[in-house]
Short mmCIF file of C-alpha atoms and ligand atoms in Angstrom, two decimals:
data_model
loop_
_atom_site.label_atom_id
_atom_site.label_comp_id
_atom_site.label_asym_id
_atom_site.label_seq_id
_atom_site.Cartn_x
_atom_site.Cartn_y
_atom_site.Cartn_z
CA MET A 1 15.69 2.11 19.53
CA ILE A 2 12.26 3.65 19.59
CA LEU A 3 11.08 6.76 21.30
CA THR A 4 7.98 8.66 22.26
CA TYR A 5 8.19 12.33 23.11
CA LYS A 6 6.65 12.64 26.54
CA CYS A 7 5.13 15.71 28.10
CA PRO A 8 7.48 17.44 30.59
CA GLY A 9 4.41 18.16 32.70
CA CYS A 10 2.44 14.92 32.87
CA ALA A 11 4.49 12.39 30.84
CA GLY A 12 1.66 11.94 28.32
CA ALA A 13 2.69 11.29 24.71
CA MET A 14 2.97 14.56 22.79
CA ASN A 15 1.84 15.15 19.21
CA PHE A 16 2.87 17.69 16.61
CA ASN A 17 0.04 20.19 16.12
CA GLU A 18 -0.51 21.23 12.50
CA THR A 19 -2.08 24.57 13.38
CA THR A 20 0.37 25.88 15.96
CA GLY A 21 3.44 24.13 14.59
CA LYS A 22 4.29 23.06 18.15
CA MET A 23 4.30 19.85 20.14
CA GLU A 24 1.19 19.52 22.26
CA CYS A 25 0.14 17.27 25.11
CA PRO A 26 -3.42 16.00 24.54
CA PHE A 27 -3.73 15.26 28.27
CA CYS A 28 -2.73 18.50 30.01
CA GLY A 29 -2.58 20.86 27.05
CA ARG A 30 1.07 21.80 27.52
CA ALA A 31 2.76 23.09 24.36
CA GLU A 32 6.48 23.17 23.60
CA THR A 33 8.46 23.95 20.47
CA VAL A 34 9.95 21.14 18.41
CA GLU A 35 13.42 22.41 19.29
CA THR A 36 12.70 22.36 23.02
CA MET A 37 11.36 18.81 22.85
CA GLN A 38 14.38 17.64 20.90
CA GLN A 39 16.68 19.37 23.40
CA LEU A 40 14.90 17.72 26.35
CA TYR A 41 15.14 14.39 24.62
CA LEU A 42 18.88 14.75 24.06
CA GLU A 43 19.40 15.71 27.70
CA GLU A 44 17.41 12.72 28.89
CA GLU A 45 19.29 10.47 26.54
CA ALA A 46 22.62 11.73 27.89
CA LYS A 47 21.40 11.18 31.47
CA ALA A 48 20.21 7.68 30.62
CA GLU A 49 23.58 6.86 29.04
CA ALA A 50 25.43 8.18 32.07
CA ALA A 51 23.16 6.18 34.35
CA ALA A 52 23.67 3.08 32.23
CA ALA A 53 27.45 3.56 32.38
CA ALA A 54 27.32 4.02 36.15
CA ALA A 55 25.17 0.93 36.52
CA GLY A 56 27.67 -0.97 34.42
CA GLU A 57 30.55 0.11 36.70
CA MET A 58 28.72 -1.15 39.72
CA GLU A 59 28.24 -4.40 37.86
CA THR A 60 24.58 -4.54 38.62
CA GLY A 61 24.30 -5.28 34.95
CA HIS A 62 20.62 -4.58 34.95
CA ILE A 63 20.05 -2.15 32.16
CA ASP A 64 16.30 -2.63 32.48
CA THR A 65 16.26 -0.97 35.87
CA VAL A 66 17.78 2.25 34.64
CA ASN A 67 15.02 4.72 35.12
CA ILE A 68 14.80 6.70 31.96
CA ASP A 69 11.16 7.52 32.33
CA VAL A 70 11.81 10.71 34.25
CA GLY A 71 9.51 13.38 32.91
CA MET A 72 10.10 12.88 29.25
CA GLY A 73 12.50 11.31 26.89
CA ALA A 74 11.76 7.74 27.73
CA VAL A 75 14.14 5.87 25.55
CA ASP A 76 13.04 2.31 25.39
CA SER A 77 15.85 0.22 26.77
CA VAL A 78 14.43 -3.15 25.84
CA SER A 79 13.44 -2.52 22.24
CA ALA A 80 14.35 -5.35 19.97
CA ALA A 81 14.78 -5.33 16.24
CA THR A 82 14.32 -8.80 14.93
CA SER A 83 13.36 -10.29 11.64
CA ILE A 84 10.41 -12.60 11.50
CA GLU A 85 10.86 -15.43 9.08
CA HIS A 86 7.95 -17.03 7.36
CA THR A 87 6.90 -19.98 9.43
CA ASP A 88 5.04 -21.86 6.74
CA ASP A 89 7.20 -24.46 5.07
CA ARG A 90 5.95 -23.73 1.58
CA PRO A 91 8.82 -22.34 -0.48
CA HIS A 92 8.51 -18.66 -1.14
CA THR A 93 9.99 -16.30 -3.63
CA GLU A 94 12.00 -13.30 -2.58
CA GLU A 95 9.07 -11.01 -3.25
CA GLU A 96 6.99 -12.71 -0.62
CA GLN A 97 9.56 -12.15 2.06
CA ILE A 98 8.67 -9.21 4.24
CA ASP A 99 11.20 -7.90 6.66
CA LEU A 100 9.16 -7.28 9.77
CA ARG A 101 10.48 -5.69 12.90
CA VAL A 102 9.22 -5.93 16.42
CA TYR A 103 9.67 -3.18 18.97
CA THR A 104 8.37 -2.80 22.49
CA CYS A 105 6.21 0.20 23.27
CA SER A 106 7.91 2.47 25.79
CA SER A 107 4.57 3.37 27.33
CA CYS A 108 2.61 0.14 27.68
CA GLY A 109 5.11 -2.57 26.85
CA GLY A 110 2.97 -3.81 23.97
CA GLU A 111 4.57 -5.16 20.81
CA ILE A 112 4.86 -2.80 17.86
CA LEU A 113 5.16 -4.59 14.57
CA THR A 114 6.43 -2.65 11.57
CA ASP A 115 7.96 -3.24 8.17
CA ASP A 116 11.54 -2.31 7.32
CA VAL A 117 10.75 1.18 5.98
CA THR A 118 8.54 2.51 8.79
CA ALA A 119 10.14 5.42 10.62
CA ALA A 120 7.19 6.73 12.61
CA THR A 121 4.10 4.84 13.68
CA PHE A 122 1.74 4.25 16.60
CA CYS A 123 1.52 1.59 19.26
CA SER A 124 -1.50 -0.50 18.30
CA TYR A 125 -2.28 -1.16 21.97
CA CYS A 126 -2.07 2.26 23.63
CA GLY A 127 -2.04 4.46 20.52
CA ASN A 128 1.07 6.40 21.53
CA PRO A 129 3.05 7.95 18.71
CA THR A 130 6.29 6.05 18.35
CA LEU A 131 9.39 6.96 16.39
CA ILE A 132 11.94 4.43 15.23
CA ALA A 133 15.13 6.36 15.69
CA GLU A 134 17.46 4.17 13.64
CA GLN A 135 15.33 4.82 10.54
CA LEU A 136 15.90 8.56 10.94
CA THR A 137 19.54 8.91 11.92
CA GLY A 138 22.93 8.71 10.25
CA GLN A 139 22.65 8.10 6.50
CA LYS A 140 18.89 7.78 6.85
CA ARG A 141 18.41 11.19 8.41
CA PRO A 142 16.39 13.50 6.13
CA SER A 143 17.92 16.94 5.79
CA ARG A 144 14.67 18.90 5.87
CA LEU A 145 10.90 18.49 5.91
CA ILE A 146 7.69 20.41 5.35
CA PRO A 147 5.59 20.03 8.51
CA PHE A 148 1.90 19.18 8.24
CA MET A 149 -0.12 22.37 8.07
CA ILE A 150 -3.54 20.89 7.34
CA GLN A 151 -5.43 19.01 9.99
CA LYS A 152 -6.91 15.57 9.65
CA ASP A 153 -10.54 16.76 9.76
CA LYS A 154 -9.85 19.00 6.76
CA ALA A 155 -8.66 15.97 4.82
CA VAL A 156 -11.77 14.01 5.80
CA GLU A 157 -13.98 16.96 4.87
CA ALA A 158 -12.32 17.29 1.48
CA PHE A 159 -12.78 13.60 0.88
CA ARG A 160 -16.49 13.86 1.72
CA GLU A 161 -16.89 16.78 -0.64
CA TRP A 162 -15.07 14.86 -3.31
CA THR A 163 -17.42 11.92 -2.97
CA HIS A 164 -20.45 14.23 -2.99
CA LYS A 165 -19.27 16.00 -6.09
CA GLY A 166 -18.73 12.65 -7.69
CA ILE A 167 -21.87 12.11 -9.65
CA LEU A 168 -20.29 8.78 -10.38
CA THR A 169 -20.31 7.64 -6.81
CA PRO A 170 -22.95 5.23 -5.70
CA SER A 171 -24.54 6.56 -2.51
CA THR A 172 -23.70 3.47 -0.48
CA PHE A 173 -20.08 4.38 -0.74
CA ARG A 174 -20.42 7.57 1.27
CA SER A 175 -21.13 5.77 4.50
CA LYS A 176 -19.02 6.65 7.51
CA THR A 177 -17.25 3.34 7.75
CA ASN A 178 -15.33 4.00 4.59
CA LEU A 179 -13.65 7.05 6.07
CA GLU A 180 -11.96 5.46 9.00
CA LYS A 181 -8.53 4.90 7.61
CA THR A 182 -7.25 8.44 7.39
CA VAL A 183 -3.55 8.70 8.08
CA GLY A 184 -1.01 11.48 7.89
CA ILE A 185 2.20 10.20 6.41
CA TYR A 186 5.56 11.82 5.81
CA VAL A 187 6.54 10.53 2.41
CA PRO A 188 10.25 10.33 1.55
CA PHE A 189 11.22 12.41 -1.47
CA TRP A 190 14.45 13.20 -3.23
CA LEU A 191 14.81 16.73 -4.56
CA PHE A 192 17.11 17.10 -7.55
CA ASP A 193 18.88 20.17 -8.86
CA TYR A 194 19.76 19.83 -12.54
CA GLY A 195 21.49 22.13 -14.96
CA VAL A 196 20.17 21.60 -18.49
CA LEU A 197 21.62 22.56 -21.85
CA VAL A 198 19.16 22.27 -24.72
CA ASN A 199 20.16 22.52 -28.34
CA TYR A 200 16.98 22.59 -30.33
CA GLN A 201 16.41 22.80 -34.07
CA ALA A 202 13.10 23.17 -35.76
CA ASP A 203 11.48 24.02 -39.04
CA GLY A 204 9.41 27.14 -38.42
CA GLN A 205 6.68 27.63 -40.99
CA ILE A 206 4.90 30.83 -41.93
CA ILE A 207 1.88 30.34 -44.14
CA THR A 208 0.31 33.06 -46.28
CA HIS A 209 -2.72 32.87 -48.55
CA GLU A 210 -3.33 34.79 -51.71
CA ILE A 211 -6.26 34.92 -54.10
CA ARG A 212 -5.14 35.33 -57.68
CA GLY A 213 -8.06 35.33 -60.08
CA GLU A 214 -9.87 32.10 -59.52
CA TYR A 215 -6.93 30.50 -57.70
CA ARG A 216 -6.31 30.49 -54.02
CA LEU A 217 -2.57 30.17 -53.42
CA THR A 218 -0.88 29.05 -50.24
CA HIS A 219 2.74 29.97 -49.62
CA THR A 220 4.73 28.22 -46.94
CA ASP A 221 7.99 29.86 -45.93
CA HIS A 222 10.41 27.66 -44.02
CA TYR A 223 12.80 29.03 -41.46
CA ASP A 224 15.63 27.21 -39.79
CA VAL A 225 15.11 27.90 -36.14
CA HIS A 226 17.83 27.20 -33.59
CA ARG A 227 17.61 27.62 -29.88
CA LYS A 228 20.33 27.07 -27.36
CA ILE A 229 19.02 27.25 -23.87
CA HIS A 230 20.68 26.85 -20.55
CA ALA A 231 18.30 26.38 -17.66
CA GLU A 232 18.56 25.39 -14.02
CA TYR A 233 15.80 23.32 -12.49
CA ASP A 234 16.03 23.24 -8.74
CA MET A 235 14.26 20.98 -6.27
CA VAL A 236 12.54 18.74 -8.78
CA PRO A 237 10.82 16.18 -6.55
CA ALA A 238 10.45 12.43 -6.89
CA ASP A 239 8.95 10.26 -4.18
CA ALA A 240 11.26 7.54 -2.94
CA SER A 241 8.50 5.39 -1.47
CA LYS A 242 7.62 2.02 -2.91
CA GLU A 243 4.30 2.19 -1.10
CA MET A 244 3.06 5.40 -2.77
CA ASP A 245 1.95 5.56 -6.36
CA ASP A 246 4.37 7.75 -8.33
CA HIS A 247 1.70 9.35 -10.46
CA MET A 248 -0.46 10.15 -7.45
CA MET A 249 2.47 11.78 -5.69
CA ASP A 250 3.32 13.81 -8.81
CA CYS A 251 -0.27 15.06 -8.90
CA LEU A 252 0.00 16.41 -5.35
CA GLU A 253 2.63 18.92 -6.42
CA PRO A 254 3.49 21.69 -6.09
CA PHE A 255 4.75 21.92 -2.53
CA ASN A 256 5.86 25.28 -1.25
CA TYR A 257 9.49 24.70 -0.41
CA SER A 258 9.93 28.03 1.33
CA ALA A 259 8.15 26.49 4.34
CA MET A 260 10.79 23.77 4.60
CA LYS A 261 12.31 23.26 8.08
CA GLN A 262 15.49 21.60 9.24
CA PHE A 263 14.60 18.02 10.09
CA GLU A 264 13.94 17.23 13.75
CA MET A 265 12.34 14.00 14.88
CA PRO A 266 9.57 15.53 17.05
CA TYR A 267 7.82 16.77 13.88
CA LEU A 268 6.91 13.17 13.10
CA SER A 269 5.20 12.52 16.40
CA GLY A 270 1.55 11.74 15.70
CA PHE A 271 2.08 10.76 12.07
CA TYR A 272 3.35 7.86 10.08
CA ALA A 273 6.66 8.20 8.33
CA GLU A 274 8.57 6.06 5.93
CA LYS A 275 12.25 6.04 5.14
CA ASN A 276 13.30 6.12 1.51
CA SER A 277 13.09 2.81 -0.32
CA TYR A 278 15.23 4.08 -3.20
CA THR A 279 18.49 5.97 -3.37
CA ASP A 280 18.84 9.20 -5.32
CA GLU A 281 20.83 7.27 -7.93
CA GLU A 282 17.94 4.87 -8.41
CA MET A 283 15.50 7.77 -8.74
CA ALA A 284 17.61 9.79 -11.17
CA PRO A 285 16.31 8.26 -14.44
CA ARG A 286 12.71 9.18 -13.60
CA VAL A 287 13.67 12.74 -12.76
CA LYS A 288 15.90 13.11 -15.82
CA THR A 289 12.99 12.24 -18.11
CA ARG A 290 10.96 14.96 -16.47
CA VAL A 291 13.73 17.55 -16.55
CA ALA A 292 14.37 16.80 -20.23
CA GLN A 293 10.69 17.51 -20.92
CA TYR A 294 10.91 20.80 -19.05
CA GLY A 295 14.03 21.76 -21.01
CA GLU A 296 12.48 20.94 -24.36
CA ALA A 297 9.21 22.72 -23.51
CA HIS A 298 11.22 25.72 -22.39
CA ALA A 299 13.16 25.84 -25.67
CA ARG A 300 10.02 25.39 -27.76
CA GLY A 301 8.24 28.06 -25.72
CA THR A 302 10.70 30.68 -26.91
CA ILE A 303 9.80 30.04 -30.56
CA ARG A 304 6.87 32.23 -31.46
CA GLY A 305 5.28 33.68 -34.54
CA TYR A 306 5.19 30.54 -36.68
CA ALA A 307 2.10 28.68 -37.81
CA ASN A 308 3.90 25.37 -37.34
CA VAL A 309 7.03 24.39 -35.51
CA ILE A 310 8.33 20.97 -36.51
CA THR A 311 11.14 19.52 -34.42
CA LYS A 312 14.13 18.61 -36.57
CA GLY A 313 16.64 17.80 -33.91
CA LYS A 314 17.34 18.16 -30.25
CA ASP A 315 20.24 17.56 -27.97
CA ILE A 316 19.58 17.72 -24.27
CA ARG A 317 22.43 17.54 -21.78
CA MET A 318 21.86 17.41 -18.08
CA SER A 319 24.23 17.78 -15.21
CA LEU A 320 23.25 16.83 -11.70
CA LYS A 321 24.17 19.53 -9.23
CA LYS A 322 22.66 18.40 -5.97
CA THR A 323 20.23 16.01 -4.36
CA GLU A 324 18.49 16.36 -1.03
CA TYR A 325 16.54 13.85 1.02
CA VAL A 326 13.36 15.38 2.48
CA LEU A 327 10.02 14.34 3.96
CA LEU A 328 6.78 15.82 2.62
CA PRO A 329 3.37 15.66 4.31
CA VAL A 330 0.50 13.73 2.72
CA TRP A 331 -2.90 12.76 4.08
CA ILE A 332 -4.02 9.40 2.80
CA ILE A 333 -7.50 7.92 2.90
CA ASN A 334 -7.65 4.30 1.90
CA TYR A 335 -11.08 3.05 1.04
CA GLU A 336 -12.69 -0.05 -0.19
CA TYR A 337 -15.60 -0.40 -2.50
CA LYS A 338 -17.01 -3.67 -3.76
CA GLY A 339 -13.81 -5.47 -2.97
CA GLU A 340 -11.61 -2.97 -4.79
CA HIS A 341 -9.12 -0.76 -3.01
CA TYR A 342 -8.83 2.92 -3.73
CA ARG A 343 -6.79 5.74 -2.33
CA PHE A 344 -7.49 9.42 -1.89
CA ALA A 345 -4.62 11.75 -1.09
CA MET A 346 -4.22 15.33 0.04
CA ASN A 347 -1.14 17.51 0.07
CA GLY A 348 -0.64 18.06 3.83
CA GLN A 349 0.72 21.52 3.22
CA THR A 350 -1.49 23.05 0.53
CA GLY A 351 -4.66 20.93 0.70
CA LYS A 352 -4.50 19.96 -2.96
CA THR A 353 -6.26 16.64 -3.46
CA VAL A 354 -6.08 13.74 -5.83
CA GLY A 355 -8.10 10.59 -5.85
CA VAL A 356 -9.81 8.05 -7.93
CA LEU A 357 -13.44 7.46 -7.17
CA PRO A 358 -14.97 4.08 -7.57
CA VAL A 359 -17.04 4.24 -10.69
CA SER A 360 -20.54 2.86 -11.02
CA LYS A 361 -20.75 0.89 -14.21
CA ALA A 362 -23.71 2.65 -15.82
CA LYS A 363 -22.15 6.10 -15.78
CA ALA A 364 -18.58 5.05 -16.25
CA GLY A 365 -18.70 4.86 -20.01
CA ILE A 366 -19.93 8.41 -20.39
CA MET A 367 -17.70 9.95 -17.79
CA PHE A 368 -14.43 8.16 -18.11
CA GLY A 369 -13.25 10.25 -21.02
CA SER A 370 -13.74 13.51 -19.17
CA ILE A 371 -11.94 12.26 -16.07
CA MET A 372 -8.97 11.39 -18.20
CA ALA A 373 -9.15 14.85 -19.70
CA VAL A 374 -8.94 16.42 -16.26
CA ILE A 375 -5.91 14.36 -15.32
CA TRP A 376 -4.29 15.16 -18.62
CA GLY A 377 -5.04 18.85 -18.09
CA LEU A 378 -3.33 18.73 -14.71
CA LEU A 379 -0.26 17.13 -16.15
CA THR A 380 0.12 19.53 -19.01
CA ALA A 381 -0.46 22.47 -16.67
CA PHE A 382 2.55 21.38 -14.66
CA GLY A 383 4.68 20.82 -17.69
CA GLY A 384 3.84 24.35 -18.72
CA VAL A 385 4.88 25.96 -15.45
CA PHE A 386 8.44 26.20 -16.63
ZN1 ZN B 1 0.91 16.80 29.65
ZN1 ZN B 2 1.75 1.15 23.81
#
């Protein structure tokens, strides 16, 4: 089942507005809260079900004629979820098999083709925002989300600035055509709460120098340093999308979780959204590695006053306390340069950006080292937050 939130005033398709945090009709300007739109949708759905049941009793059997397009709501009664098989007879491996789904647009009747993880998209014929309800309900329902707070033109502007700053960027690249594929996407993330117990042993060295006659003496005192640290790391994020690059998503952090809202479908209207491709169990190893690094850095950070601290042993135990499935907002600009594909991303809440510019060969050699240094600096800065 797919749905488009329609304006109670004029039945136009409504979008979530990043600035007001409300649903807005681009046709008549009407604004409603997310909660109101969801409530209206549920009421319409109940009416449609009642009408369908009544129609069934009368044995008209024509579910298509049930008018559910009253005002808003508009649940598509003829949507179909089917798998398209490859039609070529060449044998294919499992990796080549894409599970495509076809839905019918509730506004224009056009076909909407998606993959098996798409949860929110647009009709390619009429452009109406379209949600795929079964990707967002039951087990697949996210518990919370951070709504988009930054508008699309800000993302485009940031991208332009980024390309202008890029002394590496050949001027041809900045042409308008490269900026057309800007999309707001709700990326599925798992948030993990871990309790960590770190038992850390090190050799702490204090070095003193002494001049005795014509000799310069160096004394090294060794201290056995032990640290036992218990720490709680809450809401450590890991993106559960196979489409998004893990490292790129990590670089978009931090998100401000205090702005998190209870999940309601209308938030996704006007954006793309993906459901999680991986379970929290599948994601756990990646997060555990990260949490272990935090724990160790935390323990080491408490050891001060030594010239050298050499790790002698460490024992890190982690216990998983909670996981939560959430959607986080990301602006993505896909661009192409000389046949290569690149991606620029912006945190849809904070405006933090990350991207890789295409590099012109002549300058690449000189600059590549410093770019790596910047990325490395970012990473270590995050490690050091804890
Ligand atoms: Zn309207
Ligand atoms: Zn359409």
